Coordinates of C-alpha atoms in Angstrom, one line a residue:
M1 CA 44.3 -37.6 3.4
S2 CA 47.0 -39.6 5.1
L3 CA 47.7 -39.0 8.7
A4 CA 51.3 -38.5 7.9
K5 CA 50.5 -35.5 5.7
W6 CA 48.0 -34.4 8.4
T7 CA 50.7 -34.4 11.0
V8 CA 53.1 -32.4 8.8
G9 CA 50.5 -29.8 8.3
L10 CA 49.6 -29.7 11.9
L11 CA 53.2 -29.3 13.0
A12 CA 53.6 -26.5 10.5
G13 CA 50.8 -24.6 12.1
M14 CA 51.6 -25.3 15.7
S15 CA 52.8 -21.8 16.3
M16 CA 49.2 -20.7 15.6
V17 CA 47.4 -23.2 17.7
A18 CA 47.7 -21.2 20.8
F19 CA 45.3 -18.6 19.4
A20 CA 41.7 -19.9 19.3
A21 CA 39.2 -18.4 17.0
P22 CA 37.5 -15.3 18.3
A23 CA 34.5 -16.5 20.5
D24 CA 31.9 -14.6 22.3
A25 CA 31.7 -15.0 26.0
G26 CA 29.5 -18.0 26.7
E27 CA 29.4 -19.2 23.1
V28 CA 30.3 -22.9 22.5
R29 CA 31.2 -23.8 19.0
V30 CA 30.9 -27.4 18.0
T31 CA 32.0 -29.2 14.8
V32 CA 29.6 -32.1 14.3
A33 CA 30.2 -35.1 12.0
E34 CA 27.2 -35.8 9.8
Y35 CA 26.0 -39.4 10.2
S36 CA 22.7 -39.1 8.4
A37 CA 19.9 -36.6 7.5
K38 CA 18.9 -36.8 11.2
T39 CA 22.2 -35.5 12.6
G40 CA 21.6 -31.8 12.0
P41 CA 18.0 -31.7 13.3
Y42 CA 19.0 -33.6 16.4
F43 CA 21.7 -31.1 17.3
E44 CA 19.4 -28.1 16.5
A45 CA 16.9 -29.6 19.0
V46 CA 19.8 -29.9 21.5
K47 CA 20.7 -26.3 21.0
K48 CA 17.1 -25.1 21.7
E49 CA 16.7 -27.3 24.8
F50 CA 20.2 -26.6 26.2
E51 CA 20.1 -22.8 25.7
A52 CA 16.6 -22.6 27.4
A53 CA 18.0 -24.4 30.4
N54 CA 21.3 -22.5 30.5
P55 CA 20.7 -18.8 30.0
G56 CA 23.9 -16.9 28.9
I57 CA 25.3 -19.9 26.9
T58 CA 24.8 -20.1 23.2
I59 CA 25.6 -23.1 21.0
K60 CA 26.8 -22.8 17.4
Y61 CA 27.0 -26.0 15.4
E62 CA 28.7 -26.7 12.1
V63 CA 27.7 -30.1 10.5
V64 CA 30.5 -31.5 8.3
P65 CA 30.4 -34.7 6.1
W66 CA 32.7 -37.4 7.3
D67 CA 34.7 -37.6 4.1
V68 CA 36.0 -34.0 4.6
L69 CA 36.0 -33.8 8.4
L70 CA 39.7 -34.6 9.0
Q71 CA 40.7 -32.1 6.3
K72 CA 38.5 -29.4 7.9
L73 CA 39.9 -30.1 11.3
T74 CA 43.5 -30.0 10.0
T75 CA 42.9 -26.6 8.4
D76 CA 41.1 -25.2 11.4
I77 CA 43.7 -26.4 13.9
T78 CA 46.5 -25.0 11.8
A79 CA 44.8 -21.7 11.5
G80 CA 43.8 -21.6 15.1
T81 CA 40.1 -21.3 14.1
N82 CA 38.9 -24.6 15.4
A83 CA 35.8 -25.0 17.5
D84 CA 35.6 -25.6 21.2
L85 CA 34.3 -29.2 20.7
S86 CA 34.4 -31.6 17.8
I87 CA 33.3 -35.1 17.0
I88 CA 36.2 -37.1 15.6
G89 CA 37.0 -40.7 14.7
T90 CA 38.5 -42.1 17.9
R91 CA 41.3 -43.6 15.7
W92 CA 42.5 -40.0 15.1
L93 CA 42.7 -39.2 18.8
I94 CA 46.3 -40.4 19.4
D95 CA 47.6 -37.8 16.9
F96 CA 45.6 -35.0 18.5
V97 CA 47.0 -36.0 21.9
Q98 CA 50.6 -36.2 20.7
Q99 CA 50.3 -32.8 19.1
D100 CA 48.9 -31.4 22.4
V101 CA 45.7 -30.0 20.9
A102 CA 43.2 -32.1 22.9
E103 CA 42.2 -31.1 26.4
P104 CA 42.3 -33.8 29.1
L105 CA 38.8 -34.1 30.6
D106 CA 39.9 -35.6 33.9
G107 CA 39.4 -32.4 35.8
Y108 CA 35.7 -32.3 34.8
I109 CA 34.9 -36.0 35.0
T110 CA 33.4 -37.1 38.4
P111 CA 33.1 -40.8 39.4
E112 CA 29.4 -40.5 38.9
F113 CA 29.8 -39.1 35.4
K114 CA 32.3 -41.8 34.5
D115 CA 29.9 -44.5 35.8
R116 CA 27.4 -43.5 33.1
F117 CA 29.4 -45.2 30.5
I118 CA 29.8 -48.8 29.3
D119 CA 33.6 -49.2 29.9
T120 CA 34.2 -51.0 26.6
F121 CA 33.3 -47.8 24.7
L122 CA 35.0 -45.4 27.0
Q123 CA 38.4 -47.1 27.1
P124 CA 39.5 -46.2 23.5
S125 CA 39.5 -42.5 24.5
I126 CA 41.8 -43.0 27.5
M127 CA 45.5 -42.6 26.8
N128 CA 48.4 -42.4 29.2
G129 CA 46.0 -42.5 32.1
H130 CA 44.0 -39.5 30.9
T131 CA 40.5 -39.3 29.3
Y132 CA 40.7 -37.1 26.2
G133 CA 37.3 -37.9 24.6
L134 CA 33.8 -39.2 25.3
P135 CA 32.2 -41.9 23.0
I136 CA 29.5 -40.0 21.1
A137 CA 28.8 -43.0 18.8
A138 CA 29.5 -46.7 19.1
S139 CA 29.0 -49.5 16.7
A140 CA 30.0 -53.0 15.7
R141 CA 29.5 -55.0 12.5
A142 CA 27.4 -58.1 11.8
M143 CA 26.1 -60.0 8.8
Y144 CA 22.7 -59.1 7.3
Y145 CA 20.9 -61.7 5.1
N146 CA 17.9 -61.6 2.9
K147 CA 15.4 -64.1 4.2
E148 CA 13.3 -64.2 1.0
L149 CA 16.4 -65.0 -1.1
F150 CA 17.4 -67.6 1.4
E151 CA 14.0 -69.3 1.2
K152 CA 14.0 -69.1 -2.6
A153 CA 17.5 -70.7 -2.7
G154 CA 16.6 -73.4 -0.2
I155 CA 18.9 -72.1 2.6
A156 CA 17.6 -72.9 6.1
K157 CA 19.8 -70.7 8.2
P158 CA 22.6 -68.1 7.9
P159 CA 26.1 -69.5 7.4
A160 CA 28.2 -70.2 10.4
T161 CA 31.5 -70.4 8.5
W162 CA 33.0 -68.9 5.4
T163 CA 32.9 -72.2 3.6
E164 CA 29.1 -72.3 4.3
L165 CA 28.8 -68.7 3.1
Q166 CA 30.5 -69.6 -0.2
E167 CA 28.1 -72.5 -0.6
D168 CA 25.1 -70.3 0.2
A169 CA 26.3 -67.6 -2.2
R170 CA 26.4 -70.1 -5.0
K171 CA 22.8 -71.1 -4.3
I172 CA 21.7 -67.4 -4.2
K173 CA 23.5 -66.8 -7.5
G174 CA 21.5 -69.7 -8.9
V175 CA 18.2 -67.8 -8.2
G176 CA 19.4 -64.7 -10.0
A177 CA 20.8 -62.5 -7.2
F178 CA 24.3 -61.6 -5.9
G179 CA 25.4 -64.0 -3.2
F180 CA 27.6 -61.8 -1.1
G181 CA 28.0 -58.0 -1.1
L182 CA 31.7 -57.1 -1.0
Q183 CA 32.8 -53.5 -0.5
G184 CA 35.7 -52.4 -2.6
K185 CA 36.3 -48.7 -2.2
E186 CA 36.4 -45.8 0.3
I187 CA 36.1 -45.9 4.1
E188 CA 36.3 -49.4 5.7
T189 CA 37.4 -51.2 2.5
D190 CA 40.3 -52.5 4.7
V191 CA 37.9 -53.5 7.5
Y192 CA 35.8 -55.6 5.1
Y193 CA 38.9 -57.6 4.4
Y194 CA 39.8 -57.9 8.1
Y195 CA 36.5 -59.8 8.8
A196 CA 37.9 -62.7 6.7
M197 CA 41.5 -62.2 8.0
W198 CA 40.4 -62.3 11.7
S199 CA 38.6 -65.5 11.0
Q200 CA 41.9 -67.0 10.1
G201 CA 43.3 -66.2 13.5
T202 CA 45.3 -63.3 12.1
E203 CA 45.5 -59.8 13.6
I204 CA 46.2 -56.5 12.0
L205 CA 49.4 -56.2 14.0
N206 CA 51.6 -59.2 15.0
K207 CA 52.7 -59.6 18.6
D208 CA 56.0 -57.9 17.7
G209 CA 54.2 -54.8 16.5
T210 CA 54.8 -55.5 12.8
S211 CA 52.1 -55.7 10.1
G212 CA 50.1 -58.9 9.9
L213 CA 49.5 -58.5 6.2
S214 CA 52.2 -60.9 5.1
T215 CA 51.1 -63.8 7.3
P216 CA 49.5 -67.0 5.9
G217 CA 46.1 -66.1 7.4
A218 CA 46.1 -62.7 5.6
L219 CA 46.9 -64.5 2.3
E220 CA 44.1 -67.0 2.8
A221 CA 41.6 -64.2 3.5
A222 CA 42.6 -62.4 0.4
K223 CA 42.4 -65.5 -1.7
L224 CA 38.9 -66.2 -0.3
Y225 CA 37.5 -62.9 -1.5
K226 CA 39.3 -63.0 -4.8
S227 CA 37.9 -66.5 -5.5
M228 CA 34.4 -65.3 -4.7
I229 CA 34.8 -62.4 -7.2
D230 CA 36.2 -64.7 -9.9
E231 CA 33.3 -67.2 -9.4
G232 CA 30.7 -64.4 -9.7
L233 CA 29.5 -64.8 -6.1
T234 CA 29.7 -61.1 -5.4
E235 CA 28.1 -58.1 -7.1
P236 CA 30.0 -57.0 -10.3
G237 CA 32.4 -54.2 -10.2
V238 CA 33.4 -54.6 -6.5
T239 CA 36.0 -51.8 -6.6
S240 CA 33.4 -49.4 -7.7
N241 CA 31.2 -50.0 -4.7
N242 CA 31.5 -48.3 -1.3
R243 CA 29.6 -49.2 1.8
E244 CA 26.5 -47.2 0.9
D245 CA 26.4 -48.8 -2.6
V246 CA 26.4 -52.3 -1.2
Q247 CA 23.8 -51.4 1.4
N248 CA 21.6 -50.0 -1.3
L249 CA 21.9 -53.2 -3.3
F250 CA 20.9 -55.1 -0.2
K251 CA 17.9 -52.8 0.4
Q252 CA 16.8 -53.4 -3.2
G253 CA 16.8 -57.1 -2.6
K254 CA 19.6 -57.8 -5.0
V255 CA 22.2 -59.1 -2.5
G256 CA 21.8 -62.2 -0.3
M257 CA 24.4 -61.3 2.4
M258 CA 26.6 -58.4 3.4
I259 CA 28.4 -57.2 6.5
T260 CA 27.7 -53.7 7.9
A261 CA 26.6 -51.7 11.0
P262 CA 23.4 -51.5 13.0
F263 CA 22.3 -48.3 11.2
L264 CA 21.3 -50.4 8.2
S265 CA 18.4 -51.8 10.2
N266 CA 16.9 -48.2 10.6
Q267 CA 17.4 -47.5 6.9
I268 CA 15.6 -50.7 5.9
K269 CA 12.7 -49.9 8.2
E270 CA 12.4 -46.5 6.6
E271 CA 13.4 -47.1 3.0
A272 CA 12.5 -50.8 2.4
P273 CA 9.9 -51.8 5.0
S274 CA 8.8 -54.8 3.1
L275 CA 12.3 -56.4 3.0
K276 CA 12.5 -59.5 5.1
Y277 CA 16.0 -59.7 6.6
G278 CA 17.9 -61.1 9.5
V279 CA 21.1 -60.3 11.4
A280 CA 23.7 -62.9 12.2
A281 CA 27.2 -63.3 13.4
I282 CA 30.1 -62.8 11.0
P283 CA 31.2 -66.3 9.8
A284 CA 34.0 -68.1 11.5
G285 CA 37.1 -69.5 10.0
P286 CA 38.5 -73.1 10.0
T287 CA 39.4 -73.0 13.7
G288 CA 36.3 -71.2 14.9
A289 CA 38.0 -67.8 15.1
R290 CA 35.9 -64.8 14.1
G291 CA 36.1 -61.0 14.6
T292 CA 33.9 -58.0 14.3
Y293 CA 35.0 -54.4 14.0
G294 CA 34.2 -52.3 17.1
V295 CA 33.9 -48.6 16.4
T296 CA 33.7 -45.5 18.5
D297 CA 33.6 -41.9 17.6
S298 CA 34.6 -39.4 20.3
I299 CA 33.7 -35.8 21.1
I300 CA 36.7 -33.9 22.3
M301 CA 37.5 -30.5 23.8
F302 CA 40.3 -28.5 22.2
K303 CA 43.0 -27.2 24.5
N304 CA 42.7 -23.6 23.0
S305 CA 39.0 -23.3 23.8
K306 CA 38.2 -20.1 25.6
N307 CA 34.9 -21.4 27.0
K308 CA 35.8 -24.7 28.5
D309 CA 33.4 -24.6 31.4
E310 CA 30.5 -23.9 29.2
A311 CA 31.7 -26.6 26.7
W312 CA 31.7 -29.1 29.6
K313 CA 28.2 -28.2 30.5
L314 CA 27.1 -29.1 27.0
L315 CA 29.0 -32.4 27.2
D316 CA 27.3 -33.2 30.5
F317 CA 24.0 -32.5 28.9
L318 CA 24.7 -34.6 25.8
F319 CA 25.6 -37.6 27.9
T320 CA 22.4 -37.8 29.9
K321 CA 20.3 -40.9 29.4
E322 CA 17.6 -39.0 27.6
Q323 CA 19.9 -37.3 25.1
R324 CA 21.8 -40.4 24.4
A325 CA 18.7 -42.3 23.7
K326 CA 17.4 -39.7 21.2
F327 CA 20.7 -39.6 19.4
T328 CA 21.6 -43.3 19.4
Q329 CA 18.1 -44.5 18.4
G330 CA 17.8 -41.9 15.7
E331 CA 21.1 -42.8 14.1
G332 CA 21.0 -46.5 14.8
F333 CA 24.0 -47.0 17.0
L334 CA 24.7 -49.1 20.1
P335 CA 24.2 -47.5 23.5
V336 CA 27.3 -46.2 25.4
N337 CA 25.3 -45.2 28.5
K338 CA 24.6 -48.0 31.0
E339 CA 21.1 -46.8 31.9
E340 CA 20.2 -46.3 28.3
A341 CA 21.2 -49.9 27.5
K342 CA 18.5 -51.1 29.9
M343 CA 15.7 -49.5 27.9
D344 CA 13.2 -51.7 26.3
Y345 CA 14.2 -50.4 22.9
Y346 CA 17.6 -52.2 23.2
V347 CA 16.6 -55.1 25.4
N348 CA 13.8 -56.2 23.1
N349 CA 15.6 -55.4 19.8
A350 CA 16.6 -58.6 18.1
D351 CA 18.8 -56.8 15.5
L352 CA 20.8 -54.9 18.2
A353 CA 21.1 -58.1 20.3
A354 CA 22.9 -59.7 17.4
F355 CA 25.5 -56.9 17.4
T356 CA 25.8 -56.8 21.1
A357 CA 26.5 -60.6 21.2
L358 CA 29.5 -60.0 18.9
L359 CA 31.2 -57.4 21.2
P360 CA 33.4 -60.0 22.9
D361 CA 35.0 -60.6 19.5
A362 CA 35.3 -56.9 18.7
R363 CA 38.6 -55.4 17.5
F364 CA 39.0 -51.7 17.5
A365 CA 41.4 -49.8 15.2
P366 CA 44.9 -50.0 16.7
V367 CA 45.7 -46.9 18.7
I368 CA 48.9 -46.1 16.9
P369 CA 50.3 -43.1 15.0
G370 CA 49.8 -43.4 11.3
W371 CA 46.8 -45.7 11.5
E372 CA 44.9 -44.0 8.7
E373 CA 47.9 -44.3 6.4
I374 CA 48.1 -48.0 7.1
A375 CA 44.4 -48.5 6.5
Q376 CA 44.7 -46.8 3.1
I377 CA 47.7 -49.0 2.3
T378 CA 45.6 -52.1 3.0
S379 CA 42.7 -50.8 1.0
D380 CA 44.9 -50.0 -2.0
A381 CA 46.3 -53.6 -1.8
M382 CA 42.8 -55.1 -1.7
Q383 CA 41.7 -53.1 -4.7
K384 CA 44.7 -54.4 -6.7
I385 CA 43.8 -58.0 -5.7
Y386 CA 40.1 -57.6 -6.5
L387 CA 40.9 -56.1 -9.9
G388 CA 43.4 -58.8 -10.7
S389 CA 46.1 -56.3 -11.3
A390 CA 48.3 -58.0 -8.7
E391 CA 48.6 -61.5 -7.2
P392 CA 47.4 -61.7 -3.6
E393 CA 50.8 -62.7 -2.1
A394 CA 52.8 -60.1 -3.9
A395 CA 50.3 -57.3 -3.1
L396 CA 50.1 -58.2 0.5
K397 CA 53.9 -58.4 0.9
E398 CA 54.3 -55.0 -0.7
A399 CA 51.5 -53.6 1.6
A400 CA 53.1 -55.1 4.7
A401 CA 56.5 -53.5 3.8
K402 CA 54.8 -50.1 3.4
A403 CA 52.8 -50.5 6.6
N404 CA 56.0 -51.5 8.5
G405 CA 57.6 -48.4 7.1
V406 CA 54.9 -46.3 8.7
L407 CA 55.1 -48.2 12.0
K408 CA 58.8 -47.5 12.3
K409 CA 58.4 -43.7 11.9

């Protein structure tokens, strides 16, 4: 669903927003985004532990898949039946703030509480000088590579540049595997393209605030991916594969290299423990430029909550070192809590160290209205290019024009 349509729906229901769903005194309702099969059990354990320590407060969770979360929130907010708290994609937060449905948390946050956080991950939830959310999950992206395929193909080390990656992909193709896993549909299809675009020194938005999709660097990045598809260096049917599909191919030992998040490491350990893999930086471009995607998801309090003090107590509990460690390690994210980050699990984890090292090059989704619509425009353009139904230059110019139209709204 585009954010433009979401905004229209939200505006249509604003007269109802003031009336929160009926809630029992002391009951805190939470909409939880489902990250994995571990998400529900974690929050059920939180419920038991928190309620035991806080008599008179009950917690009610609803776990919702990510692909329908925004639609559910839209419907609930419009009807005035939203929960007290919800996990959201931080990139949605600006629209919640503009529509005045998110509660500023400044009145609850003490200096000591704020100091729990690594500032890089807290900043995306601060707007107009107010903190509207807390980073419940944080991640970056790096390149995974199959060590056995590398050895079989005679590759000594992971590629440092995209030119080297192409050369290595050819060698891996030569031993009967797919050189580079390329995502071509659903969430983060646009982001997979940005990795190559950022390496060209090009940003999503130009300095004047217009779309960067019509720049020379954006075109070079699109041509790079298209040439790899045409040469058979990627898996077949790129536009039929979402992130999970490409990750599954990697876990099956069929793909030599792919770019994704820290949680793949946990999946490999559980689902493919014999797979020998490494994690390296995303390749650089001709001038040495590179970029990774920094991601945070936030948990917010809704302004129409009737139990804000109780909801804050739950937030305070969720962001203790102990609870953060349980959630972060279980789901395979990066730590957002300073004390948590000092734990041996993170300090001595080579996989996570590779992601952490990339944080200085991290780009977060632009905090602008209509971002989801722009991301979809980009994904649609890349699908046309990958399929060969449009030439890269024409597809990108059309996408840039559409994106600029959204930016001017």
